[in-house]
PDB file of C-alpha atoms in Angstrom:
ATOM      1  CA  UNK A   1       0.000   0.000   0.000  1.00  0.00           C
ATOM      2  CA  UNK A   2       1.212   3.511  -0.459  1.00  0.00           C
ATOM      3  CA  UNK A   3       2.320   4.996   2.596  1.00  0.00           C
ATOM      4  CA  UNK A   4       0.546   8.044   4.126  1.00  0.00           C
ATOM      5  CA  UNK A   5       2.799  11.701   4.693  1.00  0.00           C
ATOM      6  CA  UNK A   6       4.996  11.324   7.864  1.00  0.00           C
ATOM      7  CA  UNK A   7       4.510  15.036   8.637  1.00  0.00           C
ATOM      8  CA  UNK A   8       0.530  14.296   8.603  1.00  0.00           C
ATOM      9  CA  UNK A   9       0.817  11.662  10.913  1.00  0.00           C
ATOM     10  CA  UNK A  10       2.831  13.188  13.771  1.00  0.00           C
ATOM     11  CA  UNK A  11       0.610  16.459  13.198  1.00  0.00           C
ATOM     12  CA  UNK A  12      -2.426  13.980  13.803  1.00  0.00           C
ATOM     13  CA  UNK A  13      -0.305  12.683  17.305  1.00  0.00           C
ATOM     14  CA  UNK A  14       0.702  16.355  17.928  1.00  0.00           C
ATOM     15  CA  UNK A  15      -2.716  17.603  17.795  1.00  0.00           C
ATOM     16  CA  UNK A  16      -4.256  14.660  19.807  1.00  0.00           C
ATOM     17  CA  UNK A  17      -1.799  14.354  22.758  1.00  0.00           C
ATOM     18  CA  UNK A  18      -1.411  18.232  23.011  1.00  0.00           C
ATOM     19  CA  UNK A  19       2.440  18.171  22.365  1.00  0.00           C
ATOM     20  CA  UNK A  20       4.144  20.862  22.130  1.00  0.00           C
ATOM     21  CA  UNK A  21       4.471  21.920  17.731  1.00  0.00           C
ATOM     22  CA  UNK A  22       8.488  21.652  17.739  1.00  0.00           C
ATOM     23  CA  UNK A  23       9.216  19.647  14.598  1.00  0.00           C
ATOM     24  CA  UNK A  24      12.822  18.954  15.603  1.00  0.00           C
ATOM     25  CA  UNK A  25      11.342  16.313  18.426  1.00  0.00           C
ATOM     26  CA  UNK A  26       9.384  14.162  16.633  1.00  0.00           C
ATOM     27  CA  UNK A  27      10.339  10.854  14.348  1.00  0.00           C
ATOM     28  CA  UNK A  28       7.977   8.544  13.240  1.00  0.00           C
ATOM     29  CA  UNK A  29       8.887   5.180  12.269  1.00  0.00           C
ATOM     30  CA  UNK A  30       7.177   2.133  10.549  1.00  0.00           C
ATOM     31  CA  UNK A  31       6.764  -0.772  12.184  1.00  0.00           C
ATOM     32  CA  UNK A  32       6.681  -4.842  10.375  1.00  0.00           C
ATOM     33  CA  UNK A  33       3.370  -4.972  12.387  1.00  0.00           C
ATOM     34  CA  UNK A  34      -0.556  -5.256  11.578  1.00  0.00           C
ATOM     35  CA  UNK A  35      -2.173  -7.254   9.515  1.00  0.00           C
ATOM     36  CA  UNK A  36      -2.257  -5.296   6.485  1.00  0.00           C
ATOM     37  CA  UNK A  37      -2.696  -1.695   8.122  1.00  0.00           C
ATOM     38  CA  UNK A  38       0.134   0.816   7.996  1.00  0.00           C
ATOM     39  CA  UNK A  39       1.626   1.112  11.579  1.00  0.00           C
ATOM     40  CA  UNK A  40       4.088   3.426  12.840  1.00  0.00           C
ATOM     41  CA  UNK A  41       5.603   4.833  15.975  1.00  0.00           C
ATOM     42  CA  UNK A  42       5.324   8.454  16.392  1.00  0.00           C
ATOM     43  CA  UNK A  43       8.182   9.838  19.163  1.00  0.00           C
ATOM     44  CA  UNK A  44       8.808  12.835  21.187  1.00  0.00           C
ATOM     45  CA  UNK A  45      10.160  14.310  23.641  1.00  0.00           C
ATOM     46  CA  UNK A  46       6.922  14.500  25.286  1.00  0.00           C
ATOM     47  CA  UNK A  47       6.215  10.412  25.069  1.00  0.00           C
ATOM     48  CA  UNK A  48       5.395   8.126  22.135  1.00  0.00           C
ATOM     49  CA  UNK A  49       2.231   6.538  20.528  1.00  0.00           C
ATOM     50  CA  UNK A  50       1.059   4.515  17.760  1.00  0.00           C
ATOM     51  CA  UNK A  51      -0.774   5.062  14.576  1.00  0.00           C
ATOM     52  CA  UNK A  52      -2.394   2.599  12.451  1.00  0.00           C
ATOM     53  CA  UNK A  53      -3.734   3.536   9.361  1.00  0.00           C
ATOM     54  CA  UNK A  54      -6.264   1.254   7.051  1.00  0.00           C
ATOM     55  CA  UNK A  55      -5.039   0.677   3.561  1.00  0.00           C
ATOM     56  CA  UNK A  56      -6.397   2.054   0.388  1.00  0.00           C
ATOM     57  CA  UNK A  57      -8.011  -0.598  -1.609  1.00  0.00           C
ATOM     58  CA  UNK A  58      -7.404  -3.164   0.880  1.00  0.00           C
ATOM     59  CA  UNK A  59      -8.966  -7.286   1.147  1.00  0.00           C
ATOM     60  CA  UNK A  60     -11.389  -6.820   3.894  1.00  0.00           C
ATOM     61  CA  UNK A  61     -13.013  -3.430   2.877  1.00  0.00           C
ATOM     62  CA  UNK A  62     -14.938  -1.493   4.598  1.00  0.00           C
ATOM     63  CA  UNK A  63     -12.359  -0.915   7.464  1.00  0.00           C
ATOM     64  CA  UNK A  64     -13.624   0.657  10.416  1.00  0.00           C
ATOM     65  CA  UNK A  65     -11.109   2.356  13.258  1.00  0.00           C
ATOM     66  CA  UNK A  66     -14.150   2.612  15.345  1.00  0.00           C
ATOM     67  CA  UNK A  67     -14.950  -0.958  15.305  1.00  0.00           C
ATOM     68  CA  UNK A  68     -12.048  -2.373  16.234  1.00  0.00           C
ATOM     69  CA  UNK A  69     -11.475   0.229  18.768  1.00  0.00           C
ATOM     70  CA  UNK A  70     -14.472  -0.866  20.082  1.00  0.00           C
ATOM     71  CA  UNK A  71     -13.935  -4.466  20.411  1.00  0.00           C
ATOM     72  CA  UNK A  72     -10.537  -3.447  22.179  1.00  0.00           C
ATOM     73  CA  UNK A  73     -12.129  -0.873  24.629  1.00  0.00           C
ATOM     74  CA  UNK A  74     -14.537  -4.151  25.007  1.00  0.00           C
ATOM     75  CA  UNK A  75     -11.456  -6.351  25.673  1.00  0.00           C
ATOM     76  CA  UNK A  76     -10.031  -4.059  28.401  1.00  0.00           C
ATOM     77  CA  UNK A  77     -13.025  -3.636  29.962  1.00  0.00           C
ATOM     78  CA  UNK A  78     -13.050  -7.484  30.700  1.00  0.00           C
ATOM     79  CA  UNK A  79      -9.451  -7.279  32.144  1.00  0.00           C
ATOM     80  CA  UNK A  80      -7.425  -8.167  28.793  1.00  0.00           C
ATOM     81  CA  UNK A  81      -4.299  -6.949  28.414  1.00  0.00           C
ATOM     82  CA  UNK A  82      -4.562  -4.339  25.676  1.00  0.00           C
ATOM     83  CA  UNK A  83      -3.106  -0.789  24.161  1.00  0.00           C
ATOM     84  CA  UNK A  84      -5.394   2.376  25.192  1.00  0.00           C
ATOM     85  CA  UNK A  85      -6.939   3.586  21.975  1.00  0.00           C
ATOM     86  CA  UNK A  86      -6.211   7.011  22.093  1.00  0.00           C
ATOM     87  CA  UNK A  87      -8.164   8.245  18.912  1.00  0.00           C
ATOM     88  CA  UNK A  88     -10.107   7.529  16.383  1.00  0.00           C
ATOM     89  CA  UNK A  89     -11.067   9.069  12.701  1.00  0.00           C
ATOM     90  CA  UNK A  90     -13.312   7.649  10.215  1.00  0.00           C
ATOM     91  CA  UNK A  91     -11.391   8.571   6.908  1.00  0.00           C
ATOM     92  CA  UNK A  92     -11.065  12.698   7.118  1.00  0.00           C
ATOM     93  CA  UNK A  93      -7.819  13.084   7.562  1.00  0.00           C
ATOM     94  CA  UNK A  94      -6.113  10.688   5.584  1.00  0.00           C
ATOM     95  CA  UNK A  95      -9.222   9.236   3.676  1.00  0.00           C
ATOM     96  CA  UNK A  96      -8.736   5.423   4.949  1.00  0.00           C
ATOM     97  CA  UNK A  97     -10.135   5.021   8.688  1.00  0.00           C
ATOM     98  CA  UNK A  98      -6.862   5.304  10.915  1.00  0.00           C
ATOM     99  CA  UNK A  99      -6.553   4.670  14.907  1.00  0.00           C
ATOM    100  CA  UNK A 100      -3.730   5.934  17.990  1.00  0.00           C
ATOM    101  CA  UNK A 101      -3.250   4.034  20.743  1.00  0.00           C
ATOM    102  CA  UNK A 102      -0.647   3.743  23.583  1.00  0.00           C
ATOM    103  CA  UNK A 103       2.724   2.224  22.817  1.00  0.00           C
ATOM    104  CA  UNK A 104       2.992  -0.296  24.565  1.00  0.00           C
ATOM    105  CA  UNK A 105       6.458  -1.456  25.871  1.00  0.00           C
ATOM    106  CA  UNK A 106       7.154  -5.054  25.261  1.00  0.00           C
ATOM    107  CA  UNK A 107       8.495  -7.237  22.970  1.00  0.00           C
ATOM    108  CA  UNK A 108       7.573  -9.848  20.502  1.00  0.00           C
ATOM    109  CA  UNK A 109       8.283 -14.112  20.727  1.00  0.00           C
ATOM    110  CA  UNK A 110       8.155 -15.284  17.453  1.00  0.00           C
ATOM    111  CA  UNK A 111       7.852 -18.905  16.566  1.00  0.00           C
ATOM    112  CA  UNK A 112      11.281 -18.918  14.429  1.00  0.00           C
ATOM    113  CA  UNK A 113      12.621 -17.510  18.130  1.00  0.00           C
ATOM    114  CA  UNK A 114      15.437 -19.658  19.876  1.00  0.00           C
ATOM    115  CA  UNK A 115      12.788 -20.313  23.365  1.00  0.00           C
ATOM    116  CA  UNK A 116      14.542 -22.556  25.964  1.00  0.00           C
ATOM    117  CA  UNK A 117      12.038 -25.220  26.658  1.00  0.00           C
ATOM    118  CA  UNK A 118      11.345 -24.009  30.380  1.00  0.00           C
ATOM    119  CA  UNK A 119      10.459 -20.591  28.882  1.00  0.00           C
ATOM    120  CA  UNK A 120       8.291 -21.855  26.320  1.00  0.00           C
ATOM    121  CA  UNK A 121       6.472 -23.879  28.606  1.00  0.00           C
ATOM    122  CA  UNK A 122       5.694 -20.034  30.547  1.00  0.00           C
ATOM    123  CA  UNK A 123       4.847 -18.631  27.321  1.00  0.00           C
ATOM    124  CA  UNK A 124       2.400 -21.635  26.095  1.00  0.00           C
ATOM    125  CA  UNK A 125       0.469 -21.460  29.198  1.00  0.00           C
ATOM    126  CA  UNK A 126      -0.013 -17.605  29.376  1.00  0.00           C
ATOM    127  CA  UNK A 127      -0.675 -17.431  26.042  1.00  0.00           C
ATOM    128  CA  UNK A 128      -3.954 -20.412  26.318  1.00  0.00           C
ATOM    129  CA  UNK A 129      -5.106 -18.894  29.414  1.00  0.00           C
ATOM    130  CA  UNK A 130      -5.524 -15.729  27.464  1.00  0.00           C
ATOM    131  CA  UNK A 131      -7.119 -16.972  24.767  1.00  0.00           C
ATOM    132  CA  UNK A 132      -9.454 -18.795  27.567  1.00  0.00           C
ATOM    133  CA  UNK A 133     -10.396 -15.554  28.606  1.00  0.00           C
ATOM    134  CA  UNK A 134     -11.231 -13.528  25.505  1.00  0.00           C
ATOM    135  CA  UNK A 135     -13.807 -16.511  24.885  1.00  0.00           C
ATOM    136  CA  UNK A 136     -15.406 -16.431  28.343  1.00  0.00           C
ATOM    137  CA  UNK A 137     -14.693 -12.995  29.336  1.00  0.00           C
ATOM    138  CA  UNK A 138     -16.167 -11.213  26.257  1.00  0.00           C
ATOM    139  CA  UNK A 139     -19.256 -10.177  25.602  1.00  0.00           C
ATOM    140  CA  UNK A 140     -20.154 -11.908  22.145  1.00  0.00           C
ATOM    141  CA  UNK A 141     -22.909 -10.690  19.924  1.00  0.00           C
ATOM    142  CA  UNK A 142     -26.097 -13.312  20.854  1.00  0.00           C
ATOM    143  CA  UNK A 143     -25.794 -15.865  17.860  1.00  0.00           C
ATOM    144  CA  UNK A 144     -25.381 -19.554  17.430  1.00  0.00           C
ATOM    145  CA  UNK A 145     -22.044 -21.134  16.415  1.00  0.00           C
ATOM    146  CA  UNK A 146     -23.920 -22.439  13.312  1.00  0.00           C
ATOM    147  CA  UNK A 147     -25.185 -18.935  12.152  1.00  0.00           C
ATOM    148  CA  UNK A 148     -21.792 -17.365  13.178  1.00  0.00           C
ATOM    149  CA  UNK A 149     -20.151 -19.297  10.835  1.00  0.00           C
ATOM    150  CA  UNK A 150     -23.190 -18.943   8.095  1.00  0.00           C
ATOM    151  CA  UNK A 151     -23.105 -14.937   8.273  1.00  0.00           C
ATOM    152  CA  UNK A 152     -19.012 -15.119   8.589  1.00  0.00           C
ATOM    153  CA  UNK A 153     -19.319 -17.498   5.146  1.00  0.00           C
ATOM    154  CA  UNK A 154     -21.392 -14.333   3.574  1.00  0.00           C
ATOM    155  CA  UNK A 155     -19.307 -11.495   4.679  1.00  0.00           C
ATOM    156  CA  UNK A 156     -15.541 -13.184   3.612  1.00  0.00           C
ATOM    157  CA  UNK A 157     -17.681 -13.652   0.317  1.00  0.00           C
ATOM    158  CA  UNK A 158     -18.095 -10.119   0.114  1.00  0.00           C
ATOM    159  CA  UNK A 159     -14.979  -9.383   0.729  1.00  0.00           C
ATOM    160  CA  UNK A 160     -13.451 -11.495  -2.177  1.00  0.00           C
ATOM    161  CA  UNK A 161     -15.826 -10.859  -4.653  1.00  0.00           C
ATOM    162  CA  UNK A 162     -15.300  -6.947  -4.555  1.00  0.00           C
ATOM    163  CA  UNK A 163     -11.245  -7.696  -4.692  1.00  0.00           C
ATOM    164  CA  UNK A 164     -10.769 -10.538  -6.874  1.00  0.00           C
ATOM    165  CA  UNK A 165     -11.374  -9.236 -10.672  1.00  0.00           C
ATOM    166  CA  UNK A 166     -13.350 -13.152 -11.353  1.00  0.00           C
ATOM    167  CA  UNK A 167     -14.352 -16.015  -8.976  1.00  0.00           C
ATOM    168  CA  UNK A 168     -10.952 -18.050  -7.894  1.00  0.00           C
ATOM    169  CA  UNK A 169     -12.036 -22.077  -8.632  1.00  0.00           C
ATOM    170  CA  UNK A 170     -10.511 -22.967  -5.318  1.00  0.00           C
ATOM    171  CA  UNK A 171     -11.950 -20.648  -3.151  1.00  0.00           C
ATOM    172  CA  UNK A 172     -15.540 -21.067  -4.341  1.00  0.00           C
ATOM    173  CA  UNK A 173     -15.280 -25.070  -4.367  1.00  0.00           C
ATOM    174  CA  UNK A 174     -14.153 -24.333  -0.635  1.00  0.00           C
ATOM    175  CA  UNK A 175     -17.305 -21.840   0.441  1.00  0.00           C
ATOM    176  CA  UNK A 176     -19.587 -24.552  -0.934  1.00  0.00           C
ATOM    177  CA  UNK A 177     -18.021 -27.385   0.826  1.00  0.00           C
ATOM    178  CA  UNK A 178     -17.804 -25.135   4.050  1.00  0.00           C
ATOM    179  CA  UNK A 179     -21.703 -24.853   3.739  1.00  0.00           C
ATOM    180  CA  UNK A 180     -22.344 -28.185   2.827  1.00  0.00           C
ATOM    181  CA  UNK A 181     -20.771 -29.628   5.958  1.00  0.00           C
ATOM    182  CA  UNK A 182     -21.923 -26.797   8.198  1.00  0.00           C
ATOM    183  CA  UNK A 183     -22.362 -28.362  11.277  1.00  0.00           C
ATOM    184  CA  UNK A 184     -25.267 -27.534  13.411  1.00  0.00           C
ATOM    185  CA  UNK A 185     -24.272 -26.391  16.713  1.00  0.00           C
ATOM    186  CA  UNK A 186     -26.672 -24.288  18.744  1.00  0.00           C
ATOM    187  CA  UNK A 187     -24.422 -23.339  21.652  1.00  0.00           C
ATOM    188  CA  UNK A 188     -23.575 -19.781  21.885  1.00  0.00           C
ATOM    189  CA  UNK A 189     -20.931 -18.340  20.042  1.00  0.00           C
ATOM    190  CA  UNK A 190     -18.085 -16.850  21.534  1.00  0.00           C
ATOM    191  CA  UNK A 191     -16.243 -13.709  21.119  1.00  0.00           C
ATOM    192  CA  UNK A 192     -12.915 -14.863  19.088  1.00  0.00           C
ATOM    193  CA  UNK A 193      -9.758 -12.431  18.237  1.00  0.00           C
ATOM    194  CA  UNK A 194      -9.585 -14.089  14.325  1.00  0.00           C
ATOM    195  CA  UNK A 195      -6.133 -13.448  14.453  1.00  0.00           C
ATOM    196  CA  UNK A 196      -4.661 -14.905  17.884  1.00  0.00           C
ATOM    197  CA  UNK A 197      -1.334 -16.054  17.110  1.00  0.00           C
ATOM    198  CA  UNK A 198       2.409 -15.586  18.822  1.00  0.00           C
ATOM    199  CA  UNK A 199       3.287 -12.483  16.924  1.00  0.00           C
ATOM    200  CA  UNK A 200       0.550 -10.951  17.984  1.00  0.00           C
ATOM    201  CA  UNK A 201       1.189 -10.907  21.636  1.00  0.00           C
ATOM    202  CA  UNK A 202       3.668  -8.228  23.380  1.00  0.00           C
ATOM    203  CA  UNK A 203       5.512  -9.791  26.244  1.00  0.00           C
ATOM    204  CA  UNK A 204       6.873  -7.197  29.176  1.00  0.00           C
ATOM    205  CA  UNK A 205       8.923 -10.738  30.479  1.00  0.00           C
ATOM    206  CA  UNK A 206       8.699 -14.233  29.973  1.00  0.00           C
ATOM    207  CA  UNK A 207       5.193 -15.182  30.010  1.00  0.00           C
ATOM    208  CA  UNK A 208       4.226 -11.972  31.445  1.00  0.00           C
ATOM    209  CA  UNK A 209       1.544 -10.801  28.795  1.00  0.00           C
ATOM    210  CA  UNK A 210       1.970  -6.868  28.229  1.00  0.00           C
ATOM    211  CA  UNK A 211      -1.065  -6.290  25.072  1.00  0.00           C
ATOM    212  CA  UNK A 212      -2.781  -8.651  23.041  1.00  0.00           C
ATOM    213  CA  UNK A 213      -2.716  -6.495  19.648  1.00  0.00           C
ATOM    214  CA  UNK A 214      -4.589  -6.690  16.073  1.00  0.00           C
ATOM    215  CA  UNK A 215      -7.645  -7.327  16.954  1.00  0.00           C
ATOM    216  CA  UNK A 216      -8.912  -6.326  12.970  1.00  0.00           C
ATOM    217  CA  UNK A 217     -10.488  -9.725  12.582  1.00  0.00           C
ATOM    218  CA  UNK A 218     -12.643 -10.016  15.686  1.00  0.00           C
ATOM    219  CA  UNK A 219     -16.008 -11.794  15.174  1.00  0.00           C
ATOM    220  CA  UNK A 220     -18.380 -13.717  17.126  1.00  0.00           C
ATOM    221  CA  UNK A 221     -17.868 -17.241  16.063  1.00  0.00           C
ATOM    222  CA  UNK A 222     -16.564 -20.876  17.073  1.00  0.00           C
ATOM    223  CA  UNK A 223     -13.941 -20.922  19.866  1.00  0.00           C
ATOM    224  CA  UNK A 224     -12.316 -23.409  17.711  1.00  0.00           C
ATOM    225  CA  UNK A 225     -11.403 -21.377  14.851  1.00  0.00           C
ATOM    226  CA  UNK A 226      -8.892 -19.465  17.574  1.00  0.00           C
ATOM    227  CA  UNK A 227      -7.429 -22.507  18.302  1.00  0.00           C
ATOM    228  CA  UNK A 228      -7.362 -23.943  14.770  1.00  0.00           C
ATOM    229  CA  UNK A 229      -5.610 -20.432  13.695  1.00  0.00           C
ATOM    230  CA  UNK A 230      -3.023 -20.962  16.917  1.00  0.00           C
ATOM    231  CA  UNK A 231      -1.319 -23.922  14.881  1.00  0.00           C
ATOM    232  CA  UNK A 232      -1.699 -22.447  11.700  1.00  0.00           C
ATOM    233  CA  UNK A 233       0.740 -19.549  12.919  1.00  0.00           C
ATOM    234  CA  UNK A 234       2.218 -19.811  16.006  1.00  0.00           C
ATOM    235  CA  UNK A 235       4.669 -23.026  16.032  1.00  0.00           C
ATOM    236  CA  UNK A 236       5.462 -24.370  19.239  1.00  0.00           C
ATOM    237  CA  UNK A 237       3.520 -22.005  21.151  1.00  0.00           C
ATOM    238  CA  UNK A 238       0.049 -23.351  19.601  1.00  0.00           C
ATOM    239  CA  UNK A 239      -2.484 -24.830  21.580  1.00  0.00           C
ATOM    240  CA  UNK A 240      -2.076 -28.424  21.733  1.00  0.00           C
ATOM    241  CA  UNK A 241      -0.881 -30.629  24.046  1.00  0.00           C
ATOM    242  CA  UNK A 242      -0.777 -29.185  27.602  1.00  0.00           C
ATOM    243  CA  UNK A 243      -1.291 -25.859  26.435  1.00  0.00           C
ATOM    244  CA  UNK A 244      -4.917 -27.416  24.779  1.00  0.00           C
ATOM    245  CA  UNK A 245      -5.388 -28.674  28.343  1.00  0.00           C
ATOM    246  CA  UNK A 246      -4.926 -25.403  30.121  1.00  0.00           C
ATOM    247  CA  UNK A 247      -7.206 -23.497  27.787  1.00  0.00           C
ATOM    248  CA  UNK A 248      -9.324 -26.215  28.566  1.00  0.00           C
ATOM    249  CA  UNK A 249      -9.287 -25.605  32.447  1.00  0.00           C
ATOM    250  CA  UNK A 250      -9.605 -21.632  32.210  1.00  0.00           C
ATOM    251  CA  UNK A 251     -12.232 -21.700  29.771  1.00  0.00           C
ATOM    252  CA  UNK A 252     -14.593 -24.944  30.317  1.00  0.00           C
ATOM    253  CA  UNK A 253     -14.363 -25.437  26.503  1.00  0.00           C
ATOM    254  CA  UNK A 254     -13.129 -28.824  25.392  1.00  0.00           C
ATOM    255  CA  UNK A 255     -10.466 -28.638  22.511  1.00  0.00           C
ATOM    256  CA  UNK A 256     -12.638 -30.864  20.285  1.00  0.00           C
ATOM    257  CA  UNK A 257     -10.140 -32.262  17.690  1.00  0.00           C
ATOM    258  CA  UNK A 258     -13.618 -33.513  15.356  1.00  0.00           C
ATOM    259  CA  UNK A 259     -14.810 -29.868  15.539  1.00  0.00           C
ATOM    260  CA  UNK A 260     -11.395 -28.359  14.729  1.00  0.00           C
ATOM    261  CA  UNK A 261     -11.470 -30.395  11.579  1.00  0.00           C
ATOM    262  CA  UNK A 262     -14.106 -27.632  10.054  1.00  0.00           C
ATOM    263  CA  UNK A 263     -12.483 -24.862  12.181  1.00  0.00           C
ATOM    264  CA  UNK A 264      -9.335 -25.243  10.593  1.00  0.00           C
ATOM    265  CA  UNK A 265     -10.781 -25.428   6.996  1.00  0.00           C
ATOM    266  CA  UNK A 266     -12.986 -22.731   7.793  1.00  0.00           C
ATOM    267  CA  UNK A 267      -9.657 -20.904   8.935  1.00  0.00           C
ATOM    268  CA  UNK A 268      -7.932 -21.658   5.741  1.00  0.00           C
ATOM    269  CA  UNK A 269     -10.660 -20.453   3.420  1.00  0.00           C
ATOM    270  CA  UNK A 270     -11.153 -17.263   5.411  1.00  0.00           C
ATOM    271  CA  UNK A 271      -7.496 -16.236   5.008  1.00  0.00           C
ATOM    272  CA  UNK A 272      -7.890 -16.340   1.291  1.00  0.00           C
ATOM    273  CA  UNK A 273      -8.785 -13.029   1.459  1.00  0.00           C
TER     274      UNK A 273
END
């Protein structure tokens, strides 16, 4: 995506944090972070905060700042670990939505990382019991797991079809095996992150959580699409093993390997887009 005007950004910070206009203090620097927004670090003397800015053009159109600041003023509120969102503007000022939150100091674990075994062990269990309580902690919107995944099916349909210049054989073979083996669950949905993996997390120490970040893709759907997406991305820290048994504990949802079978397609097909 092309990038949006430095000097527009830190005026944006400048204006909402009250600094002081001395143009010699600030930098602003982007950051290999976000999904597919542009993120950068705007410093001063006066402190330091972070921009995010939707791209032009981009797969899951219509972005909305206030949305997802919602969902992580929603997150907070329940005692999750996240950035304070700062600001919020709906497309004025750089004509894409854009958000400012905190920076948060921490740093990130990837799964490519060189994690001592003891550590990792720290790491896996912080990082289930946190996913344990976004799902019970969270106030979803009231819908079935069934029609979750029905109205999920339409919307990622949306998405593709105004991006993609024709229908993609593979990804329309997939939506119509996805609702052909729908399965017909009428517990509750959950609130889920959509994109809960490793890099995602900030750590302030080892397995001391500091912000659970990106949370662009949050929808009300099957707890065991988070899980499913865990070992799509995040390597050893995924939840399996013990780590499936202490989400397990914290949450009071079984990691049901039948049911993450369709999770994980589902998973796959949605992150076509």
């Amino acid at each position: 995506m092309a990038g949006t005007d430095n000097v527009a950004i830190a005026r944006w910070a400048r204006e909402v944090m009250q600094w002081p206009d001395d143009s010699d203090s600030f930098s602003v620097d982007r950051l290999e972070a976000g999904y597919s927004w542009q993120t950068s670090r705007v410093s001063a003397t006066h402190g330091s905060v972070i921009v995010r800015i939707a791209p032009r053009g981009g797969t899951v159109e219509p972005y909305s700042a206030a949305d997802e600041a919602a969902i992580i003023r929603a997150a907070g509120a329940a005692g999750i670990p996240v950035p304070e969102v700062l600001a919020v503007d709906d497309g004025a000022r750089f004509g894409t939505p854009a958000s400012m939150q905190t920076d948060v100091a921490g740093r990130v674990v990837r799964p490519g990382h060189d994690v001592v075994a003891a550590e990792a062990d720290v790491y896996r269990a912080a990082f289930a019991t946190t996913l344990a309580a976004i799902h019970n902690d969270m106030e979803p919107d009231p819908i079935t797991i069934t029609d979750s995944y029905r109205r999920e099916l339409s919307r990622s349909r949306a998405h593709y079809t105004r991006c993609s210049p024709s229908a993609h054989p593979g990804f329309e073979i997939g939506r119509w095996w996805l609702l052909a083996n729908l399965p017909d669950d009428a517990r509750r949905a959950v609130q889920c992150h959509g994109d809960y993996r490793l890099t995602n997390l900030l750590w302030s120490d080892v397995g001391r959580l500091a912000a659970v970040l990106d949370w662009e893709r949050a929808w009300t759907g099957d707890p065991m699409c988070d899980v499913a997406f865990t070992r799509m991305f995040s390597g050893w820290c995924s939840i399996t093993g013990d780590a499936a048994e202490r989400y397990t504990a914290a949450s009071g949802i079984a990691v049901d390997e039948d049911r993450l079978q369709y999770a994980t397609a589902f998973e796959r097909w949605r992150s076509f887009t």
